Short mmCIF file of C-alpha atoms and ligand atoms in Angstrom, two decimals:
data_model
loop_
_atom_site.label_atom_id
_atom_site.label_comp_id
_atom_site.label_asym_id
_atom_site.label_seq_id
_atom_site.Cartn_x
_atom_site.Cartn_y
_atom_site.Cartn_z
CA MET U 1 -0.98 -13.69 -11.26
CA THR U 2 -0.87 -17.41 -10.38
CA LEU U 3 -1.67 -19.15 -7.13
CA SER U 4 0.90 -21.94 -7.35
CA SER U 5 3.13 -22.47 -4.32
CA SER U 6 6.40 -20.57 -4.33
CA SER U 7 9.75 -22.20 -5.07
CA SER U 8 10.95 -21.54 -1.54
CA PRO U 9 14.57 -22.43 -0.72
CA SER U 10 13.32 -23.87 2.60
CA PRO U 11 9.97 -25.53 1.76
CA ASP U 12 9.74 -27.55 4.97
CA GLY U 13 11.26 -25.23 7.54
CA PRO U 14 10.37 -21.67 8.53
CA ARG U 15 10.41 -19.13 5.71
CA GLY U 16 12.98 -16.34 5.92
CA LEU U 17 11.07 -13.06 6.24
CA SER U 18 12.12 -9.44 5.76
CA ILE U 19 9.74 -6.62 6.73
CA LEU U 20 10.42 -3.27 5.08
CA GLY U 21 8.72 -0.72 7.33
CA SER U 22 8.33 -2.99 10.36
CA THR U 23 7.44 -0.14 12.75
CA GLY U 24 4.42 1.08 10.76
CA SER U 25 0.78 0.03 10.79
CA ILE U 26 1.22 -2.84 8.29
CA GLY U 27 4.68 -3.75 9.66
CA THR U 28 3.50 -4.15 13.26
CA GLN U 29 0.40 -6.11 12.15
CA THR U 30 2.66 -8.39 10.09
CA LEU U 31 4.63 -9.11 13.26
CA GLU U 32 1.32 -9.86 15.05
CA VAL U 33 0.64 -12.50 12.38
CA VAL U 34 4.19 -13.84 12.81
CA ARG U 35 3.57 -14.15 16.57
CA LEU U 36 0.53 -16.35 15.77
CA PHE U 37 2.68 -18.67 13.62
CA PRO U 38 6.17 -18.63 15.18
CA ASP U 39 7.17 -21.93 13.53
CA ARG U 40 6.36 -20.73 10.04
CA PHE U 41 8.69 -17.71 9.95
CA ASP U 42 12.23 -16.76 10.73
CA VAL U 43 12.39 -12.94 10.84
CA ARG U 44 15.76 -12.16 9.25
CA ALA U 45 15.46 -8.44 8.45
CA LEU U 46 13.52 -5.49 9.88
CA THR U 47 13.64 -1.88 8.75
CA CYS U 48 12.23 1.53 9.59
CA GLY U 49 12.70 5.18 8.68
CA ALA U 50 13.15 6.83 12.08
CA ASN U 51 11.20 4.98 14.82
CA VAL U 52 14.34 3.50 16.34
CA GLU U 53 12.77 2.98 19.77
CA LEU U 54 10.19 0.51 18.43
CA LEU U 55 12.70 -1.08 16.03
CA ALA U 56 15.04 -1.79 18.98
CA GLU U 57 12.18 -3.55 20.83
CA GLN U 58 11.41 -5.60 17.71
CA VAL U 59 15.08 -6.57 17.35
CA ARG U 60 15.17 -7.80 20.95
CA GLU U 61 12.05 -9.91 20.36
CA PHE U 62 12.70 -11.29 16.84
CA ARG U 63 16.53 -11.24 16.64
CA PRO U 64 16.89 -10.48 12.90
CA ALA U 65 20.34 -10.76 11.30
CA THR U 66 20.01 -7.35 9.58
CA VAL U 67 18.18 -4.10 10.12
CA ALA U 68 18.03 -0.93 8.02
CA VAL U 69 17.18 2.59 9.13
CA GLY U 70 16.77 5.87 7.26
CA THR U 71 19.80 7.89 8.41
CA ASP U 72 23.26 7.57 9.99
CA ALA U 73 21.92 9.35 13.10
CA ALA U 74 19.14 6.74 13.41
CA ALA U 75 21.72 3.95 13.01
CA GLU U 76 23.85 5.48 15.78
CA GLU U 77 20.84 5.75 18.10
CA LEU U 78 19.82 2.17 17.32
CA ARG U 79 23.29 0.85 18.20
CA ASP U 80 23.11 2.70 21.54
CA ARG U 81 19.68 1.27 22.26
CA LEU U 82 20.86 -2.23 21.31
CA ASP U 83 23.72 -2.21 23.74
CA GLY U 84 24.63 -5.86 24.26
CA VAL U 85 22.73 -7.14 21.19
CA ALA U 86 24.21 -4.78 18.59
CA ASP U 87 27.21 -6.93 17.67
CA ALA U 88 24.92 -9.69 16.41
CA VAL U 89 22.93 -7.33 14.15
CA ASP U 90 24.14 -5.88 10.88
CA VAL U 91 22.87 -2.26 10.71
CA GLN U 92 22.32 -0.85 7.20
CA VAL U 93 21.41 2.73 6.26
CA GLY U 94 19.31 4.47 3.59
CA GLU U 95 17.94 3.23 0.30
CA ASP U 96 20.92 0.93 -0.34
CA GLY U 97 20.39 -0.55 3.11
CA LEU U 98 16.71 -1.12 2.35
CA CYS U 99 17.65 -2.91 -0.91
CA LYS U 100 20.16 -5.11 0.94
CA THR U 101 17.55 -6.10 3.51
CA ALA U 102 15.22 -7.02 0.63
CA THR U 103 17.63 -9.26 -1.24
CA ARG U 104 19.54 -11.36 1.34
CA ALA U 105 20.18 -14.93 0.19
CA ASP U 106 18.42 -16.32 3.29
CA LEU U 107 15.10 -14.60 2.51
CA ASP U 108 12.02 -16.21 1.00
CA VAL U 109 9.43 -13.48 1.57
CA VAL U 110 9.70 -9.70 1.66
CA MET U 111 6.81 -7.73 3.19
CA ALA U 112 6.95 -4.34 1.45
CA ALA U 113 5.30 -2.06 4.02
CA VAL U 114 7.23 1.19 3.65
CA VAL U 115 5.13 4.12 2.55
CA GLY U 116 5.51 5.97 -0.75
CA PHE U 117 8.01 6.04 -3.61
CA ALA U 118 10.71 4.78 -1.20
CA GLY U 119 9.34 1.26 -1.77
CA LEU U 120 9.95 1.08 -5.51
CA ARG U 121 13.68 0.27 -5.70
CA PRO U 122 13.67 -2.29 -2.85
CA VAL U 123 10.64 -4.08 -4.37
CA LEU U 124 12.30 -4.25 -7.80
CA ALA U 125 15.53 -5.47 -6.17
CA ALA U 126 13.66 -8.19 -4.24
CA LEU U 127 11.87 -9.40 -7.38
CA LYS U 128 15.14 -9.46 -9.32
CA ALA U 129 16.59 -11.60 -6.52
CA GLY U 130 13.69 -14.07 -7.03
CA LYS U 131 11.87 -13.32 -3.78
CA THR U 132 8.16 -13.52 -3.04
CA VAL U 133 7.05 -9.95 -2.35
CA ALA U 134 3.94 -9.34 -0.24
CA LEU U 135 3.05 -5.85 -1.40
CA ALA U 136 1.37 -3.34 0.88
CA ASN U 137 3.27 -0.44 -0.69
CA LYS U 138 0.75 0.41 -3.43
CA GLU U 139 2.77 3.46 -4.54
CA THR U 140 5.28 1.04 -6.08
CA MET U 141 2.65 -0.17 -8.56
CA VAL U 142 1.42 3.36 -9.23
CA VAL U 143 4.81 4.78 -10.17
CA GLY U 144 6.44 1.66 -11.57
CA GLY U 145 3.71 -0.81 -12.54
CA ALA U 146 5.20 -1.49 -15.98
CA LEU U 147 8.71 -1.88 -14.51
CA VAL U 148 7.38 -4.36 -11.94
CA GLN U 149 5.53 -6.30 -14.64
CA ASP U 150 8.68 -6.47 -16.81
CA THR U 151 10.74 -7.63 -13.82
CA LEU U 152 8.22 -10.37 -12.99
CA GLU U 153 8.28 -11.56 -16.61
CA ALA U 154 12.08 -11.71 -16.58
CA HIS U 155 12.34 -13.59 -13.25
CA ASP U 156 10.29 -16.79 -13.14
CA ASP U 157 11.04 -17.44 -9.47
CA ALA U 158 9.80 -14.01 -8.33
CA ARG U 159 6.20 -13.62 -7.11
CA LEU U 160 4.09 -10.63 -6.17
CA LEU U 161 1.12 -10.95 -3.82
CA PRO U 162 -1.20 -8.11 -2.81
CA VAL U 163 -1.70 -7.08 0.81
CA ASP U 164 -4.07 -4.18 0.18
CA SER U 165 -7.47 -5.48 1.35
CA GLU U 166 -9.25 -4.74 -1.95
CA HIS U 167 -6.60 -6.47 -4.07
CA SER U 168 -6.42 -9.38 -1.67
CA ALA U 169 -10.23 -9.65 -2.04
CA ILE U 170 -9.90 -9.70 -5.83
CA LEU U 171 -7.18 -12.35 -5.64
CA GLN U 172 -9.45 -14.46 -3.42
CA CYS U 173 -12.36 -14.03 -5.88
CA LEU U 174 -10.11 -15.16 -8.74
CA VAL U 175 -9.22 -18.52 -7.19
CA GLY U 176 -10.24 -21.17 -9.72
CA GLU U 177 -11.06 -18.62 -12.44
CA SER U 178 -9.30 -17.84 -15.70
CA ALA U 179 -8.16 -14.30 -16.55
CA GLN U 180 -10.30 -14.30 -19.73
CA SER U 181 -13.48 -14.74 -17.64
CA VAL U 182 -13.02 -11.42 -15.83
CA GLU U 183 -15.32 -8.67 -17.11
CA GLU U 184 -14.64 -6.04 -14.47
CA VAL U 185 -13.42 -5.62 -10.93
CA VAL U 186 -15.25 -3.45 -8.43
CA LEU U 187 -13.05 -1.81 -5.81
CA THR U 188 -15.03 -0.81 -2.75
CA ALA U 189 -14.19 2.41 -0.89
CA SER U 190 -15.32 3.46 2.57
CA GLY U 191 -15.68 7.04 1.35
CA GLY U 192 -13.53 8.22 4.28
CA PRO U 193 -14.50 10.68 7.02
CA PHE U 194 -15.97 13.31 4.65
CA ARG U 195 -18.35 11.18 2.60
CA THR U 196 -21.45 12.94 3.94
CA ARG U 197 -19.85 16.30 4.78
CA ALA U 198 -21.07 19.25 2.68
CA ALA U 199 -18.53 20.13 -0.02
CA ASP U 200 -18.80 23.86 0.77
CA THR U 201 -17.25 23.20 4.20
CA PHE U 202 -14.20 21.34 2.82
CA ARG U 203 -12.03 24.48 2.99
CA GLU U 204 -12.27 24.32 6.81
CA ILE U 205 -11.17 20.66 7.13
CA THR U 206 -8.47 20.31 9.79
CA VAL U 207 -5.62 17.78 9.94
CA ASP U 208 -7.21 16.09 12.97
CA GLU U 209 -10.54 15.70 11.17
CA ALA U 210 -8.81 14.20 8.12
CA LEU U 211 -6.82 11.79 10.30
CA ASP U 212 -10.01 10.45 11.92
CA HIS U 213 -10.92 7.51 9.63
CA PRO U 214 -14.28 5.85 10.40
CA ASN U 215 -13.31 2.18 9.77
CA TRP U 216 -9.53 1.62 9.51
CA SER U 217 -6.58 2.51 11.74
CA MET U 218 -3.63 3.21 9.41
CA GLY U 219 -0.48 5.30 8.97
CA PRO U 220 -0.94 9.08 8.47
CA LYS U 221 -0.26 9.24 4.72
CA ILE U 222 -2.79 6.58 3.69
CA THR U 223 -5.32 8.03 6.16
CA ILE U 224 -5.17 11.41 4.40
CA ASP U 225 -5.29 9.58 1.04
CA SER U 226 -8.50 7.93 2.25
CA ALA U 227 -9.98 11.30 3.22
CA THR U 228 -9.26 12.75 -0.27
CA MET U 229 -10.13 9.39 -1.93
CA MET U 230 -6.70 9.46 -3.62
CA ASN U 231 -6.21 6.13 -1.87
CA LYS U 232 -8.88 4.60 -4.13
CA GLY U 233 -7.31 6.31 -7.15
CA LEU U 234 -3.93 4.75 -6.31
CA GLU U 235 -5.69 1.40 -5.84
CA VAL U 236 -7.31 1.63 -9.28
CA ILE U 237 -3.82 1.95 -10.81
CA GLU U 238 -2.51 -0.81 -8.52
CA ALA U 239 -5.37 -3.12 -9.67
CA LYS U 240 -4.66 -2.40 -13.33
CA TRP U 241 -1.07 -3.64 -13.01
CA LEU U 242 -1.60 -6.46 -10.52
CA PHE U 243 -4.41 -8.07 -12.52
CA ASP U 244 -3.49 -6.91 -16.03
CA LEU U 245 -6.74 -4.96 -16.59
CA GLU U 246 -7.82 -2.17 -18.93
CA VAL U 247 -8.81 1.15 -17.32
CA ASP U 248 -12.49 0.59 -18.14
CA GLN U 249 -12.45 -2.79 -16.38
CA VAL U 250 -11.94 -1.13 -12.99
CA ARG U 251 -14.94 0.40 -11.23
CA VAL U 252 -15.10 2.11 -7.83
CA LEU U 253 -18.12 1.86 -5.54
CA VAL U 254 -18.45 3.60 -2.19
CA HIS U 255 -19.43 1.10 0.51
CA PRO U 256 -19.39 2.85 3.90
CA GLN U 257 -19.49 -0.31 6.06
CA SER U 258 -16.14 -1.67 4.65
CA ILE U 259 -17.41 -5.26 4.90
CA VAL U 260 -17.36 -6.14 1.19
CA HIS U 261 -13.66 -5.71 0.47
CA SER U 262 -14.06 -5.87 -3.34
CA MET U 263 -15.83 -7.85 -6.06
CA VAL U 264 -15.22 -9.39 -9.47
CA MET U 265 -17.86 -9.60 -12.20
CA PHE U 266 -17.33 -12.41 -14.69
CA THR U 267 -18.26 -12.64 -18.38
CA ASP U 268 -21.38 -14.72 -17.61
CA GLY U 269 -22.75 -11.99 -15.31
CA ALA U 270 -21.88 -13.79 -12.06
CA VAL U 271 -20.32 -11.66 -9.30
CA LYS U 272 -18.05 -12.89 -6.52
CA ALA U 273 -17.31 -10.76 -3.47
CA GLN U 274 -15.00 -11.24 -0.49
CA LEU U 275 -16.35 -10.10 2.89
CA GLY U 276 -15.07 -9.78 6.42
CA VAL U 277 -14.56 -7.33 9.27
CA PRO U 278 -12.11 -4.56 8.38
CA ASP U 279 -8.90 -6.06 9.82
CA MET U 280 -5.65 -5.84 7.83
CA LYS U 281 -4.26 -8.90 9.59
CA VAL U 282 -6.52 -11.06 7.39
CA PRO U 283 -5.13 -9.88 4.00
CA ILE U 284 -1.60 -9.70 5.47
CA GLN U 285 -1.89 -13.34 6.54
CA TYR U 286 -3.43 -14.42 3.23
CA ALA U 287 -0.48 -12.92 1.33
CA LEU U 288 1.78 -15.05 3.53
CA SER U 289 -0.31 -18.25 3.39
CA VAL U 290 -1.62 -18.27 -0.19
CA PRO U 291 -2.70 -20.65 -1.70
CA ASP U 292 -3.50 -22.08 1.76
CA ARG U 293 -5.50 -20.64 4.63
CA TRP U 294 -4.23 -20.86 8.17
CA ALA U 295 -6.73 -21.08 11.06
CA ALA U 296 -6.43 -17.89 13.13
CA PRO U 297 -8.46 -16.13 15.81
CA HIS U 298 -9.05 -12.90 13.84
CA GLU U 299 -12.37 -11.19 14.59
CA ARG U 300 -15.36 -12.86 12.89
CA LEU U 301 -18.14 -11.11 11.03
CA ASP U 302 -21.20 -11.03 13.30
CA TRP U 303 -24.22 -11.41 10.99
CA GLY U 304 -26.50 -10.21 13.78
CA GLU U 305 -24.70 -6.87 13.59
CA VAL U 306 -24.68 -6.59 9.78
CA THR U 307 -28.09 -5.05 9.16
CA ARG U 308 -27.34 -3.48 5.78
CA LEU U 309 -24.69 -3.14 3.10
CA ASP U 310 -24.87 0.16 1.18
CA PHE U 311 -23.28 0.98 -2.17
CA GLU U 312 -23.17 4.32 -3.97
CA ARG U 313 -21.27 5.89 -6.87
CA PRO U 314 -18.28 8.03 -5.86
CA ASP U 315 -18.67 11.81 -6.20
CA THR U 316 -15.64 12.94 -8.21
CA ASP U 317 -16.65 16.60 -8.01
CA LYS U 318 -16.34 16.41 -4.25
CA PHE U 319 -13.29 14.12 -4.43
CA PRO U 320 -11.34 15.21 -7.56
CA CYS U 321 -8.29 13.09 -6.61
CA LEU U 322 -10.14 10.00 -7.82
CA ARG U 323 -10.77 11.61 -11.22
CA LEU U 324 -7.12 12.75 -11.43
CA ALA U 325 -5.95 9.18 -10.80
CA PHE U 326 -8.17 7.75 -13.57
CA GLU U 327 -6.87 10.47 -15.92
CA ALA U 328 -3.23 9.77 -15.04
CA LEU U 329 -3.77 6.06 -15.64
CA ASP U 330 -5.32 6.85 -19.02
CA THR U 331 -2.37 9.13 -19.93
CA GLY U 332 0.10 6.47 -18.81
CA GLY U 333 3.91 6.76 -18.99
CA THR U 334 5.23 9.01 -16.22
CA ALA U 335 1.80 10.57 -15.44
CA PRO U 336 0.99 8.18 -12.55
CA ALA U 337 4.48 8.82 -11.08
CA VAL U 338 3.79 12.56 -11.20
CA LEU U 339 0.35 12.03 -9.66
CA ASN U 340 1.89 9.99 -6.86
CA ALA U 341 4.83 12.31 -6.13
CA ALA U 342 2.66 15.43 -6.20
CA ASN U 343 0.23 13.69 -3.85
CA GLU U 344 3.00 12.59 -1.43
CA ALA U 345 4.42 16.13 -1.34
CA ALA U 346 0.99 17.75 -0.98
CA VAL U 347 -0.06 15.37 1.82
CA ASP U 348 3.18 16.19 3.69
CA ARG U 349 2.46 19.91 3.34
CA PHE U 350 -1.14 19.39 4.49
CA LEU U 351 -0.01 17.36 7.52
CA ASP U 352 2.38 20.14 8.56
CA GLU U 353 -0.45 22.65 8.00
CA HIS U 354 1.18 24.62 5.16
CA ILE U 355 -1.65 23.99 2.70
CA SER U 356 -5.37 23.33 3.03
CA PHE U 357 -7.27 20.11 2.30
CA LEU U 358 -8.58 21.62 -0.96
CA ASP U 359 -5.03 22.50 -2.02
CA ILE U 360 -4.10 18.80 -2.23
CA PRO U 361 -5.98 18.10 -5.52
CA ARG U 362 -5.07 21.58 -6.81
CA CYS U 363 -1.34 20.89 -6.36
CA ILE U 364 -1.63 17.50 -8.06
CA GLU U 365 -3.62 18.87 -11.00
CA GLN U 366 -1.08 21.66 -11.53
CA ALA U 367 1.89 19.28 -11.30
CA LEU U 368 0.26 16.99 -13.88
CA ALA U 369 -0.47 19.93 -16.20
CA ALA U 370 3.15 21.16 -15.95
CA HIS U 371 4.72 17.79 -16.71
CA SER U 372 5.46 16.47 -20.21
CA HIS U 373 4.89 12.74 -20.00
CA THR U 374 7.46 10.17 -21.06
CA VAL U 375 6.04 7.00 -22.61
CA SER U 376 7.52 3.68 -21.34
CA PRO U 377 9.83 5.35 -18.80
CA THR U 378 12.95 3.74 -17.36
CA LEU U 379 13.49 3.65 -13.59
CA ASP U 380 15.68 6.77 -13.86
CA GLU U 381 12.99 8.59 -15.84
CA VAL U 382 10.36 7.64 -13.28
CA ALA U 383 12.64 8.90 -10.49
CA ALA U 384 13.26 12.17 -12.38
CA ALA U 385 9.49 12.68 -12.86
CA ASP U 386 9.02 12.00 -9.14
CA ARG U 387 11.64 14.63 -8.17
CA ALA U 388 10.27 17.25 -10.60
CA ALA U 389 6.70 16.82 -9.33
CA ARG U 390 7.79 17.11 -5.69
CA ARG U 391 9.73 20.31 -6.51
CA HIS U 392 6.71 21.69 -8.31
CA VAL U 393 4.46 21.13 -5.30
CA GLN U 394 7.06 22.60 -2.90
CA GLU U 395 7.09 25.76 -5.04
CA LEU U 396 3.29 25.91 -5.17
CA ALA U 397 3.07 25.41 -1.40
CA ALA U 398 5.63 28.18 -0.82
CA ALA U 399 3.89 30.64 -3.16
CA PRO U 400 2.29 33.69 -1.44
CA SER U 401 -1.27 32.75 -2.49
CA ASN U 402 -1.00 29.72 -0.21
P1 NAD G 501 3.11 3.80 8.28
O1 NAD G 501 3.41 5.24 8.11
O2 NAD G 501 2.35 3.38 9.49
O3 NAD G 501 4.48 2.96 8.27
C1 NAD G 501 5.48 3.16 7.30
C2 NAD G 501 6.73 2.38 7.64
O4 NAD G 501 7.74 2.68 6.65
C3 NAD G 501 7.35 2.75 8.97
O5 NAD G 501 8.02 1.63 9.50
C4 NAD G 501 8.39 3.82 8.60
O6 NAD G 501 9.44 3.93 9.55
C5 NAD G 501 8.89 3.28 7.28
N1 NAD G 501 9.36 4.31 6.34
C6 NAD G 501 8.70 5.46 6.02
N2 NAD G 501 9.41 6.16 5.11
C7 NAD G 501 10.53 5.44 4.86
C8 NAD G 501 11.67 5.63 4.02
N3 NAD G 501 11.80 6.72 3.25
N4 NAD G 501 12.63 4.69 4.03
C9 NAD G 501 12.51 3.58 4.81
N5 NAD G 501 11.47 3.35 5.61
C10 NAD G 501 10.50 4.27 5.64
O7 NAD G 501 2.37 3.31 6.95
P2 NAD G 501 1.33 2.12 6.78
O8 NAD G 501 -0.05 2.62 7.06
O9 NAD G 501 1.82 0.90 7.47
O10 NAD G 501 1.38 1.91 5.20
C11 NAD G 501 2.48 1.26 4.57
C12 NAD G 501 2.11 0.99 3.12
O11 NAD G 501 1.03 0.07 3.09
C13 NAD G 501 1.62 2.23 2.36
O12 NAD G 501 2.04 2.16 1.04
C14 NAD G 501 0.11 2.11 2.45
O13 NAD G 501 -0.54 2.75 1.35
C15 NAD G 501 -0.08 0.60 2.38
N6 NAD G 501 -1.32 0.13 3.00
C16 NAD G 501 -1.54 0.35 4.31
C17 NAD G 501 -2.72 -0.10 4.90
C18 NAD G 501 -2.99 0.10 6.38
O14 NAD G 501 -4.00 -0.38 6.87
N7 NAD G 501 -2.12 0.78 7.11
C19 NAD G 501 -3.65 -0.79 4.12
C20 NAD G 501 -3.37 -1.02 2.79
C21 NAD G 501 -2.19 -0.57 2.23
MG1 MG G 502 -6.96 -0.63 0.44
#
């Protein structure tokens, strides 16, 4: 990953921006950053799955040329809500629509902030079209890291910049360093809401308890991933591909205060860390400003309040999802895609109260055991592995023992 400025088609004027998933936690915070720097961006595309009410408000404020929504029914509702503005906005639908809103000729930057496997094809399409992709959608790197790497190698003008706070921290620590000097990266993890809860009470964990994250306010899927620590597992795989690391170069440390966002240890023993209050607007903005920094009124760290910084090893007996992610990364091929799909399906079933918190790792482990892994998969093979793993979890969740 290099920090050179992008070959933007409009280097002096505002950069054309598309936000995939503009109604979500990362999407709305990206628009907050855009509001701080109205002269730097021209919002040309916005998309959502189903939150048409908020998307309509965003269209009225930012006047994009294109929007994409998940279904025909959502498109119909959006047109009704945009009465009077609708004629000026091109409304696209589904995955094809998402890809179109990621590849328009007038775009410089694509913020990939949809959740889950749905981000993979649009991200690949944007990179193939030579765009700069600001990547929040970590699942893309988990299921298709090798495909993304190949696409970046084949398209010199494409760039990929991390939005995830840990990976943004690593990128910031790497400024001025050479890749050969990196010994290991240390991803910090808050530990989630159940870090200190006794493991023998995990079977009683409710959806509301799991959705109550101590430090970050995020969408429901990543909040459950944080509670199971699968989020850190996905981030380990994301770090491997973003920074071209070996599995044993990525370490996880639990850091409950979420002030040190991650660290890099170099071959001479020196360690660099990036710190700040937990606020996603900072890494979102850095992905949009890199290699520069833009002065902004985000909350400052108050050293009077920071009385201690704690670090501890993660407990993979209590949080087996983290172990499963390391194992899937080690297996390689389609294993991380199976891990991700089984996790997405299991989290959905947990959120609608069909399975328990402890069933999430069980479903993933069983899906991984049932799958025969393809080495160096194509996009179609990754998608097939994703479908098979989801089916497997649906069957497990529907089985009488659950
Ligand atoms: P969210 O659920 O709040 O928002 C998701 C957005 O994607 C919404 O706009 C939704 O309408 C849209 N969407 C969902 N499914 C879709 C589909 N199938 N097709 C098209 N659009 C779809 O999620 P979020 O918390 O903003 O997270 C987005 C991504 O960023 C995830 O991959 C997450 O892991 C990552 N991330 C989030 C945070 C955070 O603080 N929220 C931090 C780091 C990384
Ligand atoms: Mg993160």
